[in-house]
Amino acid sequence: MENEQKKNSKILGVSLLVIFVFVIGILVGRNYSEGEASKIFSLSSDEKSVNMDLFWDVWNTTKKFYVDSDKLEEESMVYGAIKGMVESISDVGTTYLDPKETEEYNSASEGKYFEGIGAELGYLDNQVIVVAPIEGSPAKAAGIRPGDYILKIDDYALTSEDTVYDAVAKIRGEKGTKVRLTVLHRGDKEPVEIEITRSEITVPSMTLNFIGEKKDIAHLKVARFTDSSLYLWEQEWDKSVQKINQSGVNKVILDLRSNPGGFFDAAIYAVDDILDEGYVISQQQDSEGNVQEYKSEKGGNLLGKNIIVLIDEGSASASEIVSGALQQSKKATLIGKSTFGKGTAQKIFNFSDGSSLHLTIVKWLLPDGKNIDRENPILPDIEVSYTNEDFEKGKDPQLEKAIEELSK
């Protein structure tokens, strides 16, 4: 079963174009069957061809007249040209990885351990930002927050020409070594320098604690909706849910803050444990406008629980599917800040040279059919900020508000 899931996970959607700074990236989502894949992703031989004469004119002119033409590396030029073409789409979920980047990505998706600071990066307004620091990581302990703009890495000032992968290459390093980031926290006017000591990153996909004065509230922190396979993630979810039910508690805080997403099917699986039969959990729309609904099935191991969902600017993709579905079904109260706004899925196309294309192929829609994007994030029912000052003082007003609401 597990091996089959690993095999199928080569055909994926994406949580979010995010980069684990301790790896190269994690782009995961819905597992498509071979039948679905052949139907959705078949390439037509009737596609309109493009005249490539201009490309070759520029190529040949560069090769002939560039002052150091003997130093030109044709392979790098080819990969650079492909990257430029893909980046021109201006879709943060669509990216091209050269063979080295693809190898590092594949190693990451196989669940190996990595060293670094433990943060996920993305793009906003053509700038590299922190989507979320990983729970328990050196980045989070040092004060890196969701939405931070990264301005400098050590003494190097990032420009609009620098990609997420450029930033990753400069931030990544061996455990025990240090990197200095200059960041602008969301809402601040002045940047700050934060020094971080890299370490080995081993963070579980979810943790469960019982909190409150009477320990009658289950605090289920889901760091991501992915593991080395969908099967293993579902196993961890089932274990946590079983512990909640065995404890007899009826109050649950589902903490999705700084959760960048993961497997689409994991999001559906989680929501289906909370909703009874007949609710629309999510919808998917393909390039031809076809929409497929994903509905809850009868029964669920968390039915009838009093649930609050915590969200923030680092909650994205699969986290938004879960929080949006529970909000629109009126089965949970959302507390925190507006989410990231990312609702697309990607398929990975692997090529013979070892490179790969992660291409956006579907949109995820909320139960009511609305898009999830930067202009349409998930809004909390109760807005509560979590400031840098709160962080420095060790306070968590969002979690405190959730406990207060469940204690009424």
Short mmCIF file of C-alpha atoms in Angstrom, two decimals:
data_model
loop_
_atom_site.label_atom_id
_atom_site.label_comp_id
_atom_site.label_asym_id
_atom_site.label_seq_id
_atom_site.Cartn_x
_atom_site.Cartn_y
_atom_site.Cartn_z
CA MET A 1 0.00 0.00 0.00
CA GLU A 2 2.72 2.45 1.04
CA ASN A 3 4.90 1.62 -1.96
CA GLU A 4 1.91 2.11 -4.25
CA GLN A 5 1.26 5.54 -2.73
CA LYS A 6 4.89 6.52 -3.29
CA LYS A 7 4.60 5.42 -6.90
CA ASN A 8 1.38 7.35 -7.45
CA SER A 9 2.74 10.46 -5.77
CA LYS A 10 4.88 11.12 -8.83
CA ILE A 11 1.70 12.59 -10.32
CA LEU A 12 0.97 15.47 -8.01
CA GLY A 13 -0.79 18.72 -7.33
CA VAL A 14 0.86 21.36 -5.20
CA SER A 15 0.30 22.78 -1.76
CA LEU A 16 2.07 25.96 -2.57
CA LEU A 17 5.16 26.90 -4.49
CA VAL A 18 7.20 26.93 -1.34
CA ILE A 19 10.80 26.13 -0.75
CA PHE A 20 11.97 24.31 2.32
CA VAL A 21 15.20 26.22 2.94
CA PHE A 22 16.73 23.04 4.33
CA VAL A 23 15.87 21.22 1.10
CA ILE A 24 15.05 22.46 -2.36
CA GLY A 25 11.30 22.34 -2.38
CA ILE A 26 8.16 20.44 -1.65
CA LEU A 27 5.44 20.54 -4.28
CA VAL A 28 2.72 18.10 -3.37
CA GLY A 29 -1.01 17.67 -3.66
CA ARG A 30 -3.72 15.53 -5.17
CA ASN A 31 -2.71 12.08 -6.47
CA TYR A 32 -4.18 11.55 -9.92
CA SER A 33 -4.95 8.06 -11.20
CA GLU A 34 -3.39 7.04 -14.49
CA GLY A 35 -6.82 7.32 -16.13
CA GLU A 36 -7.34 10.87 -14.86
CA ALA A 37 -3.82 11.81 -15.81
CA SER A 38 -4.11 10.56 -19.38
CA LYS A 39 -7.40 12.40 -19.78
CA ILE A 40 -6.34 15.68 -18.21
CA PHE A 41 -2.71 15.89 -19.27
CA SER A 42 -2.59 14.39 -22.77
CA LEU A 43 -0.72 16.68 -25.15
CA SER A 44 -2.40 17.36 -28.47
CA SER A 45 -0.38 17.00 -31.66
CA ASP A 46 -2.53 19.74 -33.15
CA GLU A 47 -1.12 22.44 -30.87
CA LYS A 48 -0.33 25.62 -32.77
CA SER A 49 3.41 25.86 -33.44
CA VAL A 50 5.41 29.01 -32.69
CA ASN A 51 8.01 30.45 -35.03
CA MET A 52 11.34 29.99 -33.21
CA ASP A 53 13.46 31.88 -35.74
CA LEU A 54 13.93 34.84 -33.38
CA PHE A 55 15.21 32.57 -30.63
CA TRP A 56 17.84 31.09 -32.90
CA ASP A 57 18.76 34.52 -34.27
CA VAL A 58 19.48 35.71 -30.73
CA TRP A 59 21.27 32.46 -29.88
CA ASN A 60 23.55 32.60 -32.92
CA THR A 61 24.22 36.33 -32.54
CA THR A 62 25.23 35.81 -28.92
CA LYS A 63 27.47 32.87 -29.79
CA LYS A 64 29.16 34.79 -32.59
CA PHE A 65 29.65 38.28 -31.14
CA TYR A 66 29.81 37.91 -27.34
CA VAL A 67 33.22 39.18 -26.21
CA ASP A 68 34.03 36.03 -24.23
CA SER A 69 32.25 33.58 -26.49
CA ASP A 70 34.68 30.81 -25.58
CA LYS A 71 33.39 30.98 -22.01
CA LEU A 72 29.73 30.53 -22.91
CA GLU A 73 28.19 27.33 -21.51
CA GLU A 74 25.52 26.11 -23.90
CA GLU A 75 23.83 23.86 -21.34
CA SER A 76 23.43 26.75 -18.89
CA MET A 77 22.08 28.93 -21.69
CA VAL A 78 19.47 26.33 -22.59
CA TYR A 79 18.30 25.89 -18.99
CA GLY A 80 18.29 29.66 -18.54
CA ALA A 81 16.13 30.09 -21.63
CA ILE A 82 13.65 27.48 -20.44
CA LYS A 83 13.50 29.01 -16.95
CA GLY A 84 12.88 32.43 -18.47
CA MET A 85 10.04 31.08 -20.60
CA VAL A 86 8.37 29.39 -17.62
CA GLU A 87 8.87 32.39 -15.33
CA SER A 88 7.20 34.64 -17.93
CA ILE A 89 3.92 32.95 -17.04
CA SER A 90 4.07 34.79 -13.69
CA ASP A 91 2.50 31.93 -11.78
CA VAL A 92 4.18 31.16 -8.45
CA GLY A 93 3.07 27.53 -8.69
CA THR A 94 4.69 26.92 -12.07
CA THR A 95 8.42 26.39 -12.13
CA TYR A 96 11.15 24.58 -14.09
CA LEU A 97 13.89 22.70 -12.23
CA ASP A 98 17.17 21.80 -13.90
CA PRO A 99 18.57 18.27 -13.28
CA LYS A 100 20.41 19.24 -10.09
CA GLU A 101 17.39 21.03 -8.62
CA THR A 102 15.16 18.11 -9.61
CA GLU A 103 17.47 15.63 -7.88
CA GLU A 104 17.38 17.69 -4.68
CA TYR A 105 13.60 18.00 -4.91
CA ASN A 106 13.19 14.25 -5.35
CA SER A 107 15.42 13.63 -2.33
CA ALA A 108 13.24 15.98 -0.29
CA SER A 109 10.02 14.24 -1.32
CA GLU A 110 11.47 10.89 -0.25
CA GLY A 111 11.50 12.13 3.33
CA LYS A 112 15.26 12.32 4.01
CA TYR A 113 16.69 14.58 6.71
CA PHE A 114 18.14 17.94 5.76
CA GLU A 115 20.11 20.70 7.33
CA GLY A 116 19.29 24.40 7.26
CA ILE A 117 17.10 26.96 9.00
CA GLY A 118 13.66 25.43 8.35
CA ALA A 119 11.57 28.01 6.53
CA GLU A 120 9.37 27.96 3.46
CA LEU A 121 9.83 30.68 0.88
CA GLY A 122 7.59 32.01 -1.87
CA TYR A 123 7.00 35.09 -4.01
CA LEU A 124 4.91 38.19 -3.39
CA ASP A 125 5.12 41.29 -5.57
CA ASN A 126 8.28 39.91 -7.22
CA GLN A 127 10.04 39.65 -3.87
CA VAL A 128 11.11 36.63 -1.89
CA ILE A 129 9.04 36.23 1.27
CA VAL A 130 8.72 33.74 4.09
CA VAL A 131 5.51 31.79 3.64
CA ALA A 132 6.02 30.13 7.00
CA PRO A 133 8.79 29.06 9.37
CA ILE A 134 8.65 25.33 10.10
CA GLU A 135 7.29 24.49 13.54
CA GLY A 136 10.20 23.76 15.89
CA SER A 137 12.80 25.06 13.43
CA PRO A 138 15.76 27.40 14.04
CA ALA A 139 14.02 29.98 11.82
CA LYS A 140 10.94 30.11 14.04
CA ALA A 141 12.97 30.14 17.25
CA ALA A 142 15.01 33.07 15.93
CA GLY A 143 11.92 35.15 15.20
CA ILE A 144 11.24 34.58 11.49
CA ARG A 145 7.51 35.16 10.88
CA PRO A 146 5.04 34.38 8.06
CA GLY A 147 5.02 37.23 5.53
CA ASP A 148 8.55 38.44 6.26
CA TYR A 149 10.24 40.02 3.24
CA ILE A 150 13.82 38.79 2.89
CA LEU A 151 15.93 41.79 1.90
CA LYS A 152 19.46 40.52 2.46
CA ILE A 153 21.22 37.21 3.04
CA ASP A 154 24.42 37.91 4.93
CA ASP A 155 25.84 40.83 2.94
CA TYR A 156 24.03 40.06 -0.31
CA ALA A 157 21.03 42.28 -1.11
CA LEU A 158 18.31 40.40 -3.01
CA THR A 159 16.99 42.01 -6.20
CA SER A 160 13.90 41.41 -8.32
CA GLU A 161 16.06 39.21 -10.54
CA ASP A 162 16.74 36.74 -7.72
CA THR A 163 14.50 33.67 -7.66
CA VAL A 164 13.42 31.63 -4.67
CA TYR A 165 16.03 29.07 -5.68
CA ASP A 166 18.73 31.75 -5.67
CA ALA A 167 17.71 32.66 -2.12
CA VAL A 168 17.65 29.00 -1.08
CA ALA A 169 21.17 28.44 -2.42
CA LYS A 170 22.48 31.30 -0.28
CA ILE A 171 20.55 30.38 2.88
CA ARG A 172 21.15 26.65 2.82
CA GLY A 173 24.17 25.26 4.68
CA GLU A 174 25.54 22.71 7.11
CA LYS A 175 24.25 22.41 10.65
CA GLY A 176 26.18 24.48 13.16
CA THR A 177 26.94 27.24 10.67
CA LYS A 178 25.24 30.62 10.81
CA VAL A 179 23.40 32.82 8.31
CA ARG A 180 22.28 36.42 8.82
CA LEU A 181 18.98 37.47 7.29
CA THR A 182 17.77 41.05 6.97
CA VAL A 183 13.98 40.91 6.97
CA LEU A 184 11.06 43.29 7.07
CA HIS A 185 8.29 41.98 9.31
CA ARG A 186 4.75 42.43 8.06
CA GLY A 187 3.44 45.79 9.28
CA ASP A 188 6.86 47.12 10.34
CA LYS A 189 8.61 50.09 8.74
CA GLU A 190 12.20 49.21 9.60
CA PRO A 191 13.99 45.96 8.70
CA VAL A 192 15.78 43.85 11.31
CA GLU A 193 18.78 41.54 11.17
CA ILE A 194 18.26 38.01 12.44
CA GLU A 195 21.13 35.58 12.87
CA ILE A 196 20.17 31.91 12.62
CA THR A 197 22.23 28.83 13.39
CA ARG A 198 21.46 26.07 10.92
CA SER A 199 20.60 22.62 12.25
CA GLU A 200 19.13 19.27 11.20
CA ILE A 201 15.42 19.63 10.52
CA THR A 202 13.24 16.79 11.79
CA VAL A 203 9.73 18.12 12.28
CA PRO A 204 6.64 15.89 12.61
CA SER A 205 3.68 16.60 10.35
CA MET A 206 1.42 17.00 13.41
CA THR A 207 1.50 17.10 17.20
CA LEU A 208 -1.24 16.66 19.79
CA ASN A 209 -1.44 18.14 23.29
CA PHE A 210 -4.25 18.51 25.81
CA ILE A 211 -4.49 22.04 27.16
CA GLY A 212 -6.68 24.32 29.28
CA GLU A 213 -7.08 24.37 33.04
CA LYS A 214 -8.83 21.01 33.01
CA LYS A 215 -6.81 19.60 30.09
CA ASP A 216 -10.14 19.18 28.33
CA ILE A 217 -9.12 20.79 25.03
CA ALA A 218 -7.28 18.86 22.33
CA HIS A 219 -4.75 21.10 20.57
CA LEU A 220 -3.96 19.39 17.27
CA LYS A 221 -1.18 21.30 15.50
CA VAL A 222 -0.95 20.22 11.86
CA ALA A 223 2.34 21.55 10.48
CA ARG A 224 1.69 20.34 6.94
CA PHE A 225 -0.68 18.09 5.01
CA THR A 226 2.13 15.96 3.67
CA ASP A 227 4.56 13.29 4.79
CA SER A 228 6.81 10.94 2.85
CA SER A 229 3.53 9.55 1.45
CA LEU A 230 -0.18 10.29 1.69
CA TYR A 231 -0.66 6.92 3.40
CA LEU A 232 1.75 7.80 6.21
CA TRP A 233 0.10 11.20 6.71
CA GLU A 234 -3.32 9.57 7.01
CA GLN A 235 -1.89 7.13 9.56
CA GLU A 236 -0.59 10.02 11.69
CA TRP A 237 -3.96 11.79 11.45
CA ASP A 238 -5.82 8.61 12.47
CA LYS A 239 -3.53 8.13 15.49
CA SER A 240 -4.16 11.71 16.66
CA VAL A 241 -7.92 11.42 16.17
CA GLN A 242 -7.98 8.11 18.04
CA LYS A 243 -6.15 9.70 21.00
CA ILE A 244 -8.66 12.57 21.03
CA ASN A 245 -11.60 10.16 21.12
CA GLN A 246 -9.97 7.95 23.76
CA SER A 247 -9.46 11.01 25.97
CA GLY A 248 -13.17 11.77 25.90
CA VAL A 249 -12.70 15.50 25.24
CA ASN A 250 -15.24 17.30 23.11
CA LYS A 251 -13.27 20.47 22.35
CA VAL A 252 -10.68 20.61 19.59
CA ILE A 253 -8.36 23.37 18.37
CA LEU A 254 -7.18 22.51 14.86
CA ASP A 255 -4.08 24.68 14.51
CA LEU A 256 -3.25 25.37 10.85
CA ARG A 257 -1.08 28.42 11.40
CA SER A 258 2.08 28.49 9.27
CA ASN A 259 0.85 25.36 7.47
CA PRO A 260 1.73 25.77 3.76
CA GLY A 261 -0.48 22.88 2.65
CA GLY A 262 0.31 19.48 1.17
CA PHE A 263 -1.63 16.62 -0.35
CA PHE A 264 -5.07 17.65 -1.62
CA ASP A 265 -6.36 14.22 -0.63
CA ALA A 266 -5.06 14.77 2.93
CA ALA A 267 -7.18 17.91 3.22
CA ILE A 268 -10.25 16.03 1.98
CA TYR A 269 -9.47 13.18 4.38
CA ALA A 270 -9.25 15.51 7.39
CA VAL A 271 -12.45 17.43 6.63
CA ASP A 272 -14.33 14.20 5.96
CA ASP A 273 -13.57 13.18 9.56
CA ILE A 274 -15.42 16.29 10.80
CA LEU A 275 -18.39 16.56 8.43
CA ASP A 276 -21.25 14.13 7.95
CA GLU A 277 -22.52 12.98 4.55
CA GLY A 278 -23.33 15.32 1.68
CA TYR A 279 -21.21 18.43 2.26
CA VAL A 280 -19.09 19.80 -0.58
CA ILE A 281 -15.53 19.95 0.77
CA SER A 282 -13.82 21.38 -2.29
CA GLN A 283 -14.03 21.64 -6.05
CA GLN A 284 -11.43 21.44 -8.81
CA GLN A 285 -11.61 23.33 -12.10
CA ASP A 286 -9.41 22.36 -15.04
CA SER A 287 -8.16 24.42 -17.98
CA GLU A 288 -11.35 23.70 -19.96
CA GLY A 289 -13.62 24.92 -17.17
CA ASN A 290 -14.74 21.46 -16.07
CA VAL A 291 -15.53 21.34 -12.34
CA GLN A 292 -15.36 18.25 -10.14
CA GLU A 293 -16.85 18.23 -6.63
CA TYR A 294 -15.43 16.38 -3.64
CA LYS A 295 -18.12 15.61 -1.05
CA SER A 296 -18.01 14.25 2.46
CA GLU A 297 -19.10 10.68 3.08
CA LYS A 298 -21.32 9.34 5.85
CA GLY A 299 -19.86 9.36 9.34
CA GLY A 300 -16.62 10.78 10.67
CA ASN A 301 -14.43 10.23 13.71
CA LEU A 302 -14.67 13.86 14.86
CA LEU A 303 -18.38 14.36 14.30
CA GLY A 304 -20.05 16.52 16.91
CA LYS A 305 -16.83 17.98 18.33
CA ASN A 306 -16.70 21.69 19.19
CA ILE A 307 -13.96 22.82 16.83
CA ILE A 308 -11.99 26.03 16.42
CA VAL A 309 -9.50 26.43 13.56
CA LEU A 310 -6.49 28.73 13.94
CA ILE A 311 -5.26 30.37 10.73
CA ASP A 312 -2.73 33.05 9.79
CA GLU A 313 -0.86 34.52 6.83
CA GLY A 314 1.20 31.31 6.55
CA SER A 315 -1.85 29.06 6.19
CA ALA A 316 -2.03 28.16 2.51
CA SER A 317 -3.45 25.80 -0.05
CA ALA A 318 -4.60 22.56 1.63
CA SER A 319 -4.93 24.54 4.89
CA GLU A 320 -7.29 26.90 3.08
CA ILE A 321 -9.31 24.00 1.70
CA VAL A 322 -9.81 22.66 5.24
CA SER A 323 -10.54 26.00 6.92
CA GLY A 324 -12.79 27.18 4.07
CA ALA A 325 -14.81 23.97 4.04
CA LEU A 326 -15.33 23.98 7.80
CA GLN A 327 -16.24 27.67 7.81
CA GLN A 328 -18.79 27.40 5.00
CA SER A 329 -20.33 24.27 6.50
CA LYS A 330 -20.58 26.17 9.83
CA LYS A 331 -18.86 23.29 11.62
CA ALA A 332 -15.99 25.36 13.00
CA THR A 333 -15.10 28.89 14.08
CA LEU A 334 -12.00 30.40 12.49
CA ILE A 335 -9.71 32.55 14.64
CA GLY A 336 -6.58 34.44 13.63
CA LYS A 337 -5.65 36.38 10.50
CA SER A 338 -6.44 36.09 6.78
CA THR A 339 -4.73 33.19 5.03
CA PHE A 340 -2.08 33.30 2.29
CA GLY A 341 -4.44 32.87 -0.67
CA LYS A 342 -3.24 29.97 -2.83
CA GLY A 343 -5.62 27.59 -4.59
CA THR A 344 -3.94 25.84 -7.50
CA ALA A 345 -2.55 22.37 -8.14
CA GLN A 346 0.42 21.28 -10.22
CA LYS A 347 1.52 18.22 -12.15
CA ILE A 348 5.18 17.27 -12.38
CA PHE A 349 6.48 16.50 -15.88
CA ASN A 350 9.87 14.72 -15.83
CA PHE A 351 12.20 14.95 -18.82
CA SER A 352 14.92 12.66 -20.17
CA ASP A 353 17.81 14.91 -19.09
CA GLY A 354 16.70 14.73 -15.46
CA SER A 355 14.99 18.14 -15.36
CA SER A 356 11.33 18.67 -14.49
CA LEU A 357 8.45 21.07 -15.02
CA HIS A 358 5.98 21.77 -12.20
CA LEU A 359 2.98 23.12 -14.10
CA THR A 360 -0.28 24.52 -12.71
CA ILE A 361 -3.11 22.49 -14.20
CA VAL A 362 -6.15 22.96 -11.94
CA LYS A 363 -7.67 25.45 -9.51
CA TRP A 364 -9.06 24.54 -6.13
CA LEU A 365 -12.39 26.18 -5.35
CA LEU A 366 -14.27 26.64 -2.09
CA PRO A 367 -17.59 24.78 -1.57
CA ASP A 368 -19.50 27.84 -2.83
CA GLY A 369 -17.39 27.92 -6.00
CA LYS A 370 -15.21 30.92 -5.12
CA ASN A 371 -11.52 31.00 -6.00
CA ILE A 372 -8.81 30.94 -3.37
CA ASP A 373 -6.19 33.52 -4.34
CA ARG A 374 -4.33 36.56 -3.05
CA GLU A 375 -7.44 38.72 -3.47
CA ASN A 376 -9.71 36.06 -1.97
CA PRO A 377 -8.05 34.43 1.05
CA ILE A 378 -9.93 32.74 3.87
CA LEU A 379 -11.07 35.37 6.39
CA PRO A 380 -11.31 34.50 10.11
CA ASP A 381 -14.63 34.70 11.94
CA ILE A 382 -12.78 36.30 14.85
CA GLU A 383 -9.73 38.36 13.89
CA VAL A 384 -6.88 38.22 16.39
CA SER A 385 -3.37 39.48 15.69
CA TYR A 386 -0.15 37.82 16.78
CA THR A 387 2.45 40.60 16.84
CA ASN A 388 6.24 40.51 16.96
CA GLU A 389 5.97 41.89 20.50
CA ASP A 390 3.69 38.98 21.45
CA PHE A 391 6.24 36.56 20.02
CA GLU A 392 9.11 38.14 21.95
CA LYS A 393 7.12 37.98 25.21
CA GLY A 394 6.14 34.35 24.66
CA LYS A 395 2.45 35.17 24.33
CA ASP A 396 0.01 33.56 21.90
CA PRO A 397 -3.17 35.69 21.83
CA GLN A 398 -4.70 33.60 19.02
CA LEU A 399 -4.42 30.36 20.97
CA GLU A 400 -5.59 32.15 24.13
CA LYS A 401 -8.69 33.40 22.30
CA ALA A 402 -9.45 29.89 21.06
CA ILE A 403 -9.23 28.53 24.62
CA GLU A 404 -11.46 31.37 25.83
CA GLU A 405 -14.11 30.64 23.19
CA LEU A 406 -14.11 26.91 23.95
CA SER A 407 -14.34 27.56 27.71
CA LYS A 408 -17.60 29.56 27.50
#
